[in-house]
Short mmCIF file of C-alpha atoms in Angstrom, two decimals:
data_model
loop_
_atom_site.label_atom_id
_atom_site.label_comp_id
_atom_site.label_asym_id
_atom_site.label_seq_id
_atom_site.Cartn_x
_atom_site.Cartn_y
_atom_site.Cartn_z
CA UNK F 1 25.74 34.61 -51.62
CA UNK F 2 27.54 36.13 -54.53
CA UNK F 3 30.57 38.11 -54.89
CA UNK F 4 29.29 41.12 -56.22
CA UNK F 5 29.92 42.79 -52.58
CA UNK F 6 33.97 42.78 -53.56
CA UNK F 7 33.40 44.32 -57.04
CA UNK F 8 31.45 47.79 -55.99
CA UNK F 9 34.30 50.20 -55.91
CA UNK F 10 36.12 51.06 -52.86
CA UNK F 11 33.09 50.16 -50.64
CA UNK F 12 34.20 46.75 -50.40
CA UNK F 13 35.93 47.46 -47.41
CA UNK F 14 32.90 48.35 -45.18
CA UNK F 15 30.68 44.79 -46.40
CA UNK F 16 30.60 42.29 -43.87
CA UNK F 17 31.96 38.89 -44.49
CA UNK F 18 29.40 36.02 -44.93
CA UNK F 19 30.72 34.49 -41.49
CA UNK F 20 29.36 36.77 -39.61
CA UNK F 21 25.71 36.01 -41.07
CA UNK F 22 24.49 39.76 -42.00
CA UNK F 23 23.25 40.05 -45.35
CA UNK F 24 25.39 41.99 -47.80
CA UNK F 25 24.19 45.40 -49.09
CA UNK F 26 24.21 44.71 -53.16
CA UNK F 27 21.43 42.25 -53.91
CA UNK F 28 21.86 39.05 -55.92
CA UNK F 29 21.14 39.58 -59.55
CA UNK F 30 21.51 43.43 -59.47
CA UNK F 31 24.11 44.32 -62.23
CA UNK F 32 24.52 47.67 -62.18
CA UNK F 33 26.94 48.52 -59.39
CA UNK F 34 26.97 52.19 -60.61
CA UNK F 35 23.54 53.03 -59.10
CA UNK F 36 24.28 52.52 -55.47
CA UNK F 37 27.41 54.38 -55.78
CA UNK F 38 25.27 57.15 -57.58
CA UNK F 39 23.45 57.83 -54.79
CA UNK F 40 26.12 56.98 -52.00
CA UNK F 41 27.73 59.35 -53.84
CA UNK F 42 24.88 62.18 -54.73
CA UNK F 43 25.68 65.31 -52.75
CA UNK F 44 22.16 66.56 -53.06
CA UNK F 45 19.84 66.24 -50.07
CA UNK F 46 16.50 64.87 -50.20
CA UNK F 47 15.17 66.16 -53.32
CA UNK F 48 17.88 64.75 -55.08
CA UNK F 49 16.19 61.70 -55.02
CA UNK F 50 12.61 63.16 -55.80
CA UNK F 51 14.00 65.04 -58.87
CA UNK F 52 12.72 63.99 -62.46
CA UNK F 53 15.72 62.83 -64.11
CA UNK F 54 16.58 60.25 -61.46
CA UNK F 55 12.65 59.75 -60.33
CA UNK F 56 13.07 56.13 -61.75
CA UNK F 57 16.18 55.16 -60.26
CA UNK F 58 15.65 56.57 -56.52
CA UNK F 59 13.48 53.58 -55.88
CA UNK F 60 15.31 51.18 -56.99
CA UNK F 61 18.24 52.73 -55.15
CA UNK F 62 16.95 54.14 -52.32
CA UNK F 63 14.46 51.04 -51.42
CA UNK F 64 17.58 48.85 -52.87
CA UNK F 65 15.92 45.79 -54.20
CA UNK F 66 18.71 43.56 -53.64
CA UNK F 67 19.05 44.15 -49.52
CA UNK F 68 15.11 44.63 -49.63
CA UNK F 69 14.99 40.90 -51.34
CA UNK F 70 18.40 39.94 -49.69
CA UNK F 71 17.20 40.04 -45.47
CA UNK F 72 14.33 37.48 -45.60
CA UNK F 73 16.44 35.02 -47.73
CA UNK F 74 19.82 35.86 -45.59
CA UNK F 75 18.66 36.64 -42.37
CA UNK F 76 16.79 33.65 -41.86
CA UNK F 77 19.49 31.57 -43.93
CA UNK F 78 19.66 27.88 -42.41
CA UNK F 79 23.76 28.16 -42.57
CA UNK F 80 24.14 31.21 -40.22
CA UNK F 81 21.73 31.13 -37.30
CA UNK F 82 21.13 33.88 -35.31
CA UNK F 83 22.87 34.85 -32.33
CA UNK F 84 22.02 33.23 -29.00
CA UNK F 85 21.98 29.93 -30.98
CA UNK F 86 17.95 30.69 -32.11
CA UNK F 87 16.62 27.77 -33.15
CA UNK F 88 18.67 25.57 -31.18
CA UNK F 89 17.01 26.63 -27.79
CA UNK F 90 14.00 27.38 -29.02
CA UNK F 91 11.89 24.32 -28.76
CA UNK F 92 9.20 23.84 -26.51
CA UNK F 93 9.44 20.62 -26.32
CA UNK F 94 12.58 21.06 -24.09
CA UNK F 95 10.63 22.83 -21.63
CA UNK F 96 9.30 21.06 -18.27
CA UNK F 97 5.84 19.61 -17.59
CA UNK F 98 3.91 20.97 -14.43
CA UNK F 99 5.76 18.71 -12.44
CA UNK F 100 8.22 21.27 -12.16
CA UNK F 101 11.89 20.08 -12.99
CA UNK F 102 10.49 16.50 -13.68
CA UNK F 103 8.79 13.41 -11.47
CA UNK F 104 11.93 11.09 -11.39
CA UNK F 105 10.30 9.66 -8.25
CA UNK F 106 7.37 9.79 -6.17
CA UNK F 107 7.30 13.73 -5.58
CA UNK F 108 7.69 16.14 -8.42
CA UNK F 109 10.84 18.86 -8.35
CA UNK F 110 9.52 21.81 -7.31
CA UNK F 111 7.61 23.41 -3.89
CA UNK F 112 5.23 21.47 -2.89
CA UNK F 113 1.80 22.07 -1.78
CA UNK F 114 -0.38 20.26 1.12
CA UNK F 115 -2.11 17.62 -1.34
CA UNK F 116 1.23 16.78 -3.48
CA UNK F 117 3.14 16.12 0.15
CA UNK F 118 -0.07 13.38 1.23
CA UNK F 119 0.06 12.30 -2.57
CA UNK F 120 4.05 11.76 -2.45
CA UNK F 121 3.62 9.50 0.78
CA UNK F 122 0.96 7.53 -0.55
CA UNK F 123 2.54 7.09 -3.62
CA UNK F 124 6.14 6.42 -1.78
CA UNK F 125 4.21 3.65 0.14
CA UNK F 126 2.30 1.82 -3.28
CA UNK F 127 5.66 1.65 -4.80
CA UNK F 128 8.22 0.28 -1.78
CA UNK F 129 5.27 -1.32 -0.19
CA UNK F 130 7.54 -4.27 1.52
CA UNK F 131 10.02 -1.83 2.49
CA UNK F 132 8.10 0.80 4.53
CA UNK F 133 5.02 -1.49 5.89
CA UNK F 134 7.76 -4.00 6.85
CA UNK F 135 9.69 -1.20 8.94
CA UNK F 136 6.19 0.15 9.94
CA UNK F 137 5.44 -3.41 11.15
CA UNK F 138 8.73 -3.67 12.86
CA UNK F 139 7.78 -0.24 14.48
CA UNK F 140 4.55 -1.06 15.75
CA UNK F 141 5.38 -4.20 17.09
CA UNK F 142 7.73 -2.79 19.40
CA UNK F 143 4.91 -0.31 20.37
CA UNK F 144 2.65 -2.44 20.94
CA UNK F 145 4.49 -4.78 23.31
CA UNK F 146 5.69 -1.58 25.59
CA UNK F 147 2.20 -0.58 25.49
CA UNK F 148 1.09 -4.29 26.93
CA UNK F 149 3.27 -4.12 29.50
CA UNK F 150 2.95 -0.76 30.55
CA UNK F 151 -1.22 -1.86 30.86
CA UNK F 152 -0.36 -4.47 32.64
CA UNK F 153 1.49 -2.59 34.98
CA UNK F 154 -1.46 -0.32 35.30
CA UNK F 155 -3.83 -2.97 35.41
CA UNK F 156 -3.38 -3.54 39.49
CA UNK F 157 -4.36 0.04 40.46
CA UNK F 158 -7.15 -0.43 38.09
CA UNK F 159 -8.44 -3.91 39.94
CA UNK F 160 -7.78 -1.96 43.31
CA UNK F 161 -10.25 1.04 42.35
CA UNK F 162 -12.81 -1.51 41.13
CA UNK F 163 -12.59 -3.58 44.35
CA UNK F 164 -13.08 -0.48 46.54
CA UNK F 165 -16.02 0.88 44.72
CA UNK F 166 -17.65 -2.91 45.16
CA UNK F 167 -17.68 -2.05 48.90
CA UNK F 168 -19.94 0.84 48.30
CA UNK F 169 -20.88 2.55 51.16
CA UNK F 170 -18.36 0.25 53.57
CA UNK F 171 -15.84 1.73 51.59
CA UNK F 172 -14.05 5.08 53.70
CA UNK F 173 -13.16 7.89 52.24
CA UNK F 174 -8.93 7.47 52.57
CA UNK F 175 -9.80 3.96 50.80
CA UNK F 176 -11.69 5.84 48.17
CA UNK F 177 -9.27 8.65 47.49
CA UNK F 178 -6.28 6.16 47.84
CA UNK F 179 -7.72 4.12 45.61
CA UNK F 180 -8.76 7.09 43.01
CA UNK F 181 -5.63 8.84 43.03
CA UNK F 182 -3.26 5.76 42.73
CA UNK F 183 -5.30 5.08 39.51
CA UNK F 184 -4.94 7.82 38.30
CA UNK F 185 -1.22 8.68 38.77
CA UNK F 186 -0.69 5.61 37.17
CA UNK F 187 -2.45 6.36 34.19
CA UNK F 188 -0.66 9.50 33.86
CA UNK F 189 2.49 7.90 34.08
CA UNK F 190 1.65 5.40 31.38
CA UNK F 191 0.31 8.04 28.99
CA UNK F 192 3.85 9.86 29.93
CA UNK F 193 5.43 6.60 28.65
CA UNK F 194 3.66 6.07 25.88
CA UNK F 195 4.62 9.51 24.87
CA UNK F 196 7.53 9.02 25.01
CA UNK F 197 8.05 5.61 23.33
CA UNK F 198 5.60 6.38 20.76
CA UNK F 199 7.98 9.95 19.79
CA UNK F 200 11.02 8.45 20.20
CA UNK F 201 9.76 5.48 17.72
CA UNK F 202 8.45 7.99 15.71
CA UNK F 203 11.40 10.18 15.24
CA UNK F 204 13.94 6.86 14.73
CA UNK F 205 10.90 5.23 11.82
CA UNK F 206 11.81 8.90 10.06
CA UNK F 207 15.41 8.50 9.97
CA UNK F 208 15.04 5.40 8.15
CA UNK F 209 12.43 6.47 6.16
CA UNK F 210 14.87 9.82 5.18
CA UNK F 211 17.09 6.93 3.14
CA UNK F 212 14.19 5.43 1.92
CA UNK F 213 12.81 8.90 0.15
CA UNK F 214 16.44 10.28 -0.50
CA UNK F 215 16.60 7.41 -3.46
CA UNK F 216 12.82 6.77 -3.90
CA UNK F 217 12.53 11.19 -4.71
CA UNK F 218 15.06 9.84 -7.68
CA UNK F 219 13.13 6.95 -8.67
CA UNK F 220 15.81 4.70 -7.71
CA UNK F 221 16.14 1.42 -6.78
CA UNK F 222 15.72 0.64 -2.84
CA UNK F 223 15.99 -2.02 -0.43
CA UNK F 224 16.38 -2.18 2.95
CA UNK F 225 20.05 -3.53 2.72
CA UNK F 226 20.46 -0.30 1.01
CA UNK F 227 18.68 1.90 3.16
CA UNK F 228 20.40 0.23 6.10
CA UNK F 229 23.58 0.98 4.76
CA UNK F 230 22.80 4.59 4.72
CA UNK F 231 21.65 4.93 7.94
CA UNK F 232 24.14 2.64 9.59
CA UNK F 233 26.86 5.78 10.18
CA UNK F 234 24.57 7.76 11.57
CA UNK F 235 22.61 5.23 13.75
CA UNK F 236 24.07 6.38 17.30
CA UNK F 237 23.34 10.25 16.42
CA UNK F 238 19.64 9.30 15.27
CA UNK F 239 19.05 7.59 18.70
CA UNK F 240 20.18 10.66 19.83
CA UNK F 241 18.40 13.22 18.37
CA UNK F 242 15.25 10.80 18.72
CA UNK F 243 15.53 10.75 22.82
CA UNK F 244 16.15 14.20 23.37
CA UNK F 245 13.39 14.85 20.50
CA UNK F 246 11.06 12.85 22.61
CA UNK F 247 11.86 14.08 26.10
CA UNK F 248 12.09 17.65 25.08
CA UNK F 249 8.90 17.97 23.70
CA UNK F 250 6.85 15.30 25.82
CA UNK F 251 7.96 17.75 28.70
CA UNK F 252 6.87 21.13 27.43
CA UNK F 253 3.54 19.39 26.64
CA UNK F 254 3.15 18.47 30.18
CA UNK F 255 4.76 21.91 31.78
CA UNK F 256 2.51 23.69 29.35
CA UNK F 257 1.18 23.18 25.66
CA UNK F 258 2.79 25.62 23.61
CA UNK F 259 6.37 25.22 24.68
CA UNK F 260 5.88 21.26 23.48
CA UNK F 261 4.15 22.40 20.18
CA UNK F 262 7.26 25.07 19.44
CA UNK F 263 9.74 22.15 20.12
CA UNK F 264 7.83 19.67 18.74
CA UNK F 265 7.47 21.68 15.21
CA UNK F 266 11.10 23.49 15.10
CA UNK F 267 12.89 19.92 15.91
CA UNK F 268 10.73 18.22 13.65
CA UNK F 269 12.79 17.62 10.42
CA UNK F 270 16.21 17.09 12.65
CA UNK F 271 16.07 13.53 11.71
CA UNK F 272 16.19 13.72 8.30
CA UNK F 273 18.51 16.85 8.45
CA UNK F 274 20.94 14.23 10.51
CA UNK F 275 20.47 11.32 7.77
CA UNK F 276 20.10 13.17 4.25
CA UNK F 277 22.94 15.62 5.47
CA UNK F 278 25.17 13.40 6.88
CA UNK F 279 26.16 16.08 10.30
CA UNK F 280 26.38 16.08 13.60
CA UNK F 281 23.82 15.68 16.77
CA UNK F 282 23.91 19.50 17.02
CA UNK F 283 23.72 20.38 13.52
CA UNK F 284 20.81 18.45 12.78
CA UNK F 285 18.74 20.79 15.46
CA UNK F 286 19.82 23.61 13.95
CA UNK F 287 19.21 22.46 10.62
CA UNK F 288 15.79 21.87 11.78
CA UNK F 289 15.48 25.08 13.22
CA UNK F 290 16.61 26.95 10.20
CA UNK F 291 14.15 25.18 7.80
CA UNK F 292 11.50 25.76 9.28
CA UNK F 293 11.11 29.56 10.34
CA UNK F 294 9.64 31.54 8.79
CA UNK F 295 7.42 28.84 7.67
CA UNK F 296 6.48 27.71 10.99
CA UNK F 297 2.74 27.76 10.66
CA UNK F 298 3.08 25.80 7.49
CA UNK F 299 4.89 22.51 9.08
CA UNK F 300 2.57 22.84 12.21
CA UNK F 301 -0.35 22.28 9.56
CA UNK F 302 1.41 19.71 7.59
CA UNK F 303 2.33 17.73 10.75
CA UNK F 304 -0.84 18.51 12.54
CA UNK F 305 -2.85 16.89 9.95
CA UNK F 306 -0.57 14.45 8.95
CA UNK F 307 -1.68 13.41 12.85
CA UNK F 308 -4.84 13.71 12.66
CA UNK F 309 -5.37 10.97 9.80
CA UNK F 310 -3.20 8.57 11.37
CA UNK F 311 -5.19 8.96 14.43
CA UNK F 312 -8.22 8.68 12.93
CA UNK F 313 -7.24 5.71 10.63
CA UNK F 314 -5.94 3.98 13.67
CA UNK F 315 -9.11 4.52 15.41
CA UNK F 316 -11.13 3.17 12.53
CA UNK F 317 -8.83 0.20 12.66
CA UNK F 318 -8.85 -0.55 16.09
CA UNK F 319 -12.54 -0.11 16.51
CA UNK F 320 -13.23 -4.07 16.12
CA UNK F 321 -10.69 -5.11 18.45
CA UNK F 322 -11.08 -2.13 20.75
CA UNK F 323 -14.98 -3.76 20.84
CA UNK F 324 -13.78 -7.15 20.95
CA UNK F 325 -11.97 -6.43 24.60
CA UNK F 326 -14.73 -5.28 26.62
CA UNK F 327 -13.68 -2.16 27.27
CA UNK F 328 -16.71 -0.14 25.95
CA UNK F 329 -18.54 -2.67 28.73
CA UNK F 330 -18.79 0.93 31.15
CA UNK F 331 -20.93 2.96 28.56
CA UNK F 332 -24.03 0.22 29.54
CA UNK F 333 -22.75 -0.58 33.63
CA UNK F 334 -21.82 2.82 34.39
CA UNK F 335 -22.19 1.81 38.21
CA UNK F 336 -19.15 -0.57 37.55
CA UNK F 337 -15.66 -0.31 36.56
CA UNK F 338 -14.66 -3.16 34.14
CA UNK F 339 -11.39 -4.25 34.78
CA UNK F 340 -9.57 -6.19 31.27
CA UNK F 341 -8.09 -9.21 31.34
CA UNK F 342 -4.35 -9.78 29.68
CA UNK F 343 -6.65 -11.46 26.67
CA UNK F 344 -7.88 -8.17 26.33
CA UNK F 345 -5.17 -6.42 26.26
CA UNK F 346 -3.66 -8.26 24.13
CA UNK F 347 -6.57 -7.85 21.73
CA UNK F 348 -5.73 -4.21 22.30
CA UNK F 349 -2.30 -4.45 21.06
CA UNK F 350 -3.26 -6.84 17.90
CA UNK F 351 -5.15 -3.59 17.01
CA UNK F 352 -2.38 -1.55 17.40
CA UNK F 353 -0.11 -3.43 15.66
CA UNK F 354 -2.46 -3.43 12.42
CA UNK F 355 -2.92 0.73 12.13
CA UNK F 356 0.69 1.34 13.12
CA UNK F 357 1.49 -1.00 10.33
CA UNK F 358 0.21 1.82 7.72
CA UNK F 359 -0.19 5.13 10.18
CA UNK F 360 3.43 5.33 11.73
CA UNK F 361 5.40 5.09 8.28
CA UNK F 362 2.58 7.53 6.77
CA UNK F 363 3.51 9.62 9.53
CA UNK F 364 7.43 9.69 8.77
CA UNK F 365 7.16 9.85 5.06
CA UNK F 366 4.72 12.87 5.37
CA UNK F 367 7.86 14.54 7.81
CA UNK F 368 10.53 13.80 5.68
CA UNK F 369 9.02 15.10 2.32
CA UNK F 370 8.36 18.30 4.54
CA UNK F 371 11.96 18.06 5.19
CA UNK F 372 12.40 18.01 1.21
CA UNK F 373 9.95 20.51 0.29
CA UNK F 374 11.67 23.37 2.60
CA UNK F 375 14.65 22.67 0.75
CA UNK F 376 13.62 23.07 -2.55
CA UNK F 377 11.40 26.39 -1.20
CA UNK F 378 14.93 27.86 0.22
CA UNK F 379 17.78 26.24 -1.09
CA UNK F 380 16.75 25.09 -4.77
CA UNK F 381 17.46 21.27 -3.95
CA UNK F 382 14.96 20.77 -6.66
CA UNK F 383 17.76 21.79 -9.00
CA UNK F 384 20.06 19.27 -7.27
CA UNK F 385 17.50 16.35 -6.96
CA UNK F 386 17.04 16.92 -11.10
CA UNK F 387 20.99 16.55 -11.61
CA UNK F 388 21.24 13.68 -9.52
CA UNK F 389 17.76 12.17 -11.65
CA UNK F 390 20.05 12.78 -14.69
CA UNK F 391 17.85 15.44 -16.01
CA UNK F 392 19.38 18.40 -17.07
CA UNK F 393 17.38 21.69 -15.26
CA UNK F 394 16.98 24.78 -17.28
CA UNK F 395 19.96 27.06 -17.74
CA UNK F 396 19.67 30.87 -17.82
CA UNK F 397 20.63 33.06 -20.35
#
């Protein structure tokens, strides 16, 4: 800019200094400093400047060519950007793709929906598949073999009520009833067992899998060294919170449905609350608790279905061995109660061991990127998640 601001009289006082990038009132290349102070100075009200003898020089003064010229050129001047730092934020490039804050890992930063919570534990499995099928393997193993012997404890009661229904008609009606309701008592207290194992399982698989998704949401590297590491400390709590978890709810599904469901939805994401969070055996409940009300219909469905596909894959997947056994041998013999052997029960468990391979780790990723997604709906762990990505979340004005 030039320095014909300082030269115009004693209004040099009231011209703003280059610095503070506001164009200056005369304009470049207008030498006549007397017109401006002509009409600064003219006393006369409006039709001063409409008279005749200054009709020619009203224009130029009252339009002022120089600030009319200066603005474009000084406003926008590439040496003093606007306040706010303009063109510094304004690039949209900087802005953030649909994924919210960013994909580091194998869920995007933001709230998730249904679809994106099954996508994330697909994806979590592709990527780390040694990691979780091996601990799902591990898992169902273990299953499996408490399941065999809890058949085979069953099996006697089930070899009794065939052998009395052989007698037919010889067969009294104490034998009978004996017979029936030993059976079944039994069974109930093997499906109260399997309950049981299967939850408590369940619950411990998610604690380990909460390591596994704290670095895999970051797109870190993990290995089970390092996901045992994390969950090491907090081992004795897990087993903890996974008995009482399992015992809690098995009971209120037995006393009556909806007290298990409540418990079994409200203490869902305790495990993860106890491993990501790094508290105590009571905390983690009533982390669990807080996450999810007020959203308590939304886990139910989550979980629900997350259930129903790993029940239905299992079935699927069983369904060779399951017809392998025998045990489908009362659909055409319905007269006769077929009693399996330990070979097929053992086919049974082979079954079991292949679905639980892929269903119970499915199961615990799905909870603990619930567990995630509640977060980032109520306390903005998103924003958290994104710093500890190393990207740099959006920073308001």
């Amino acid at each position: 800019m030039t320095n014909s601001g300082g030269a115009s009289g004693g209004e040099g006082a009231d011209t703003p200094t280059p610095s503070q990038g506001i164009p200056q009132a005369p304009a470049p290349g207008s030498g006549e400093p007397g017109q401006p102070e002509h009409h600064a100075a003219s006393p006369t009200p409006p039709p001063g400047w409409e008279s005749p003898d200054t009709q020619a020089t009203p224009p130029s003064g009252w339009q002022a060519p120089g600030p009319q010229a200066a603005p474009p050129s000084g406003w926008q001047a590439p040496s003093q950007p606007p306040p706010y730092g303009g063109p510094r934020y304004a690039p949209p490039q900087q802005r953030w793709s649909p994924h919210g804050l960013g994909k580091p890992g194998v869920i995007a930063l933001r709230p998730l929906n249904i679809g994106d919570i099954l996508d994330g534990a697909i994806t979590a499995i592709r990527r780390h598949p040694l990691l979780i099928l091996g601990v799902g393997a591990v898992v169902a193993v273990i299953s499996a073999a408490i399941g065999f012997v809890l058949q085979k404890y069953q099996l006697g009661n089930i070899k009794g009520l065939a052998s009395t229904v052989e007698l037919g008609p010889a067969a009294t009606q104490k034998e009978l009833r004996d017979s029936l309701f030993g059976t079944l008592g039994d069974s109930v207290l093997v499906l109260v067992s399997s309950m049981l194992v299967s939850t408590f399982l369940l619950t411990a698989t998610t604690g380990l899998m909460a390591a596994v998704m704290g670095r895999a949401a970051l797109g870190r590297e993990i290995t089970f060294g390092i996901a045992w590491g994390e969950l090491q400390p907090r081992l004795l709590p897990l087993l903890g919170v996974a008995a009482v978890y399992a015992l809690v709810s098995t009971i209120g599904v037995l006393l009556c449905i909806i007290p298990g469901v409540v418990v079994w939805v409200f203490w869902a994401l305790a495990a993860p609350a106890l491993v990501l969070e790094r508290g105590t055996f009571r905390e983690a409940f009533a982390r669990s608790v807080k996450l999810v009300r007020g959203a308590f219909w939304r886990v139910f469905g989550v979980l629900l279905l997350a259930e129903i596909i790993e029940s239905i894959f299992e079935s699927i997947i069983q369904l060779p061995f399951t017809f392998g056994s025998g045990v489908f041998g009362n659909l055409f013999t319905p007269g006769k109660v077929t009693v399996p052997d330990t070979g097929d029960l053992l086919l049974q468990s082979a079954g079991e061991i292949v679905g639980g391979t892929i269903a119970i780790p499915f199961v615990a990723v799905v909870t603990v990127i619930v567990y995630l997604d509640q977060r980032m709906r109520r306390e903005g762990m998103d924003i958290e998640l994104a710093r500890a990505a190393g990207v740099q979340p959006p920073q308001a004005w």
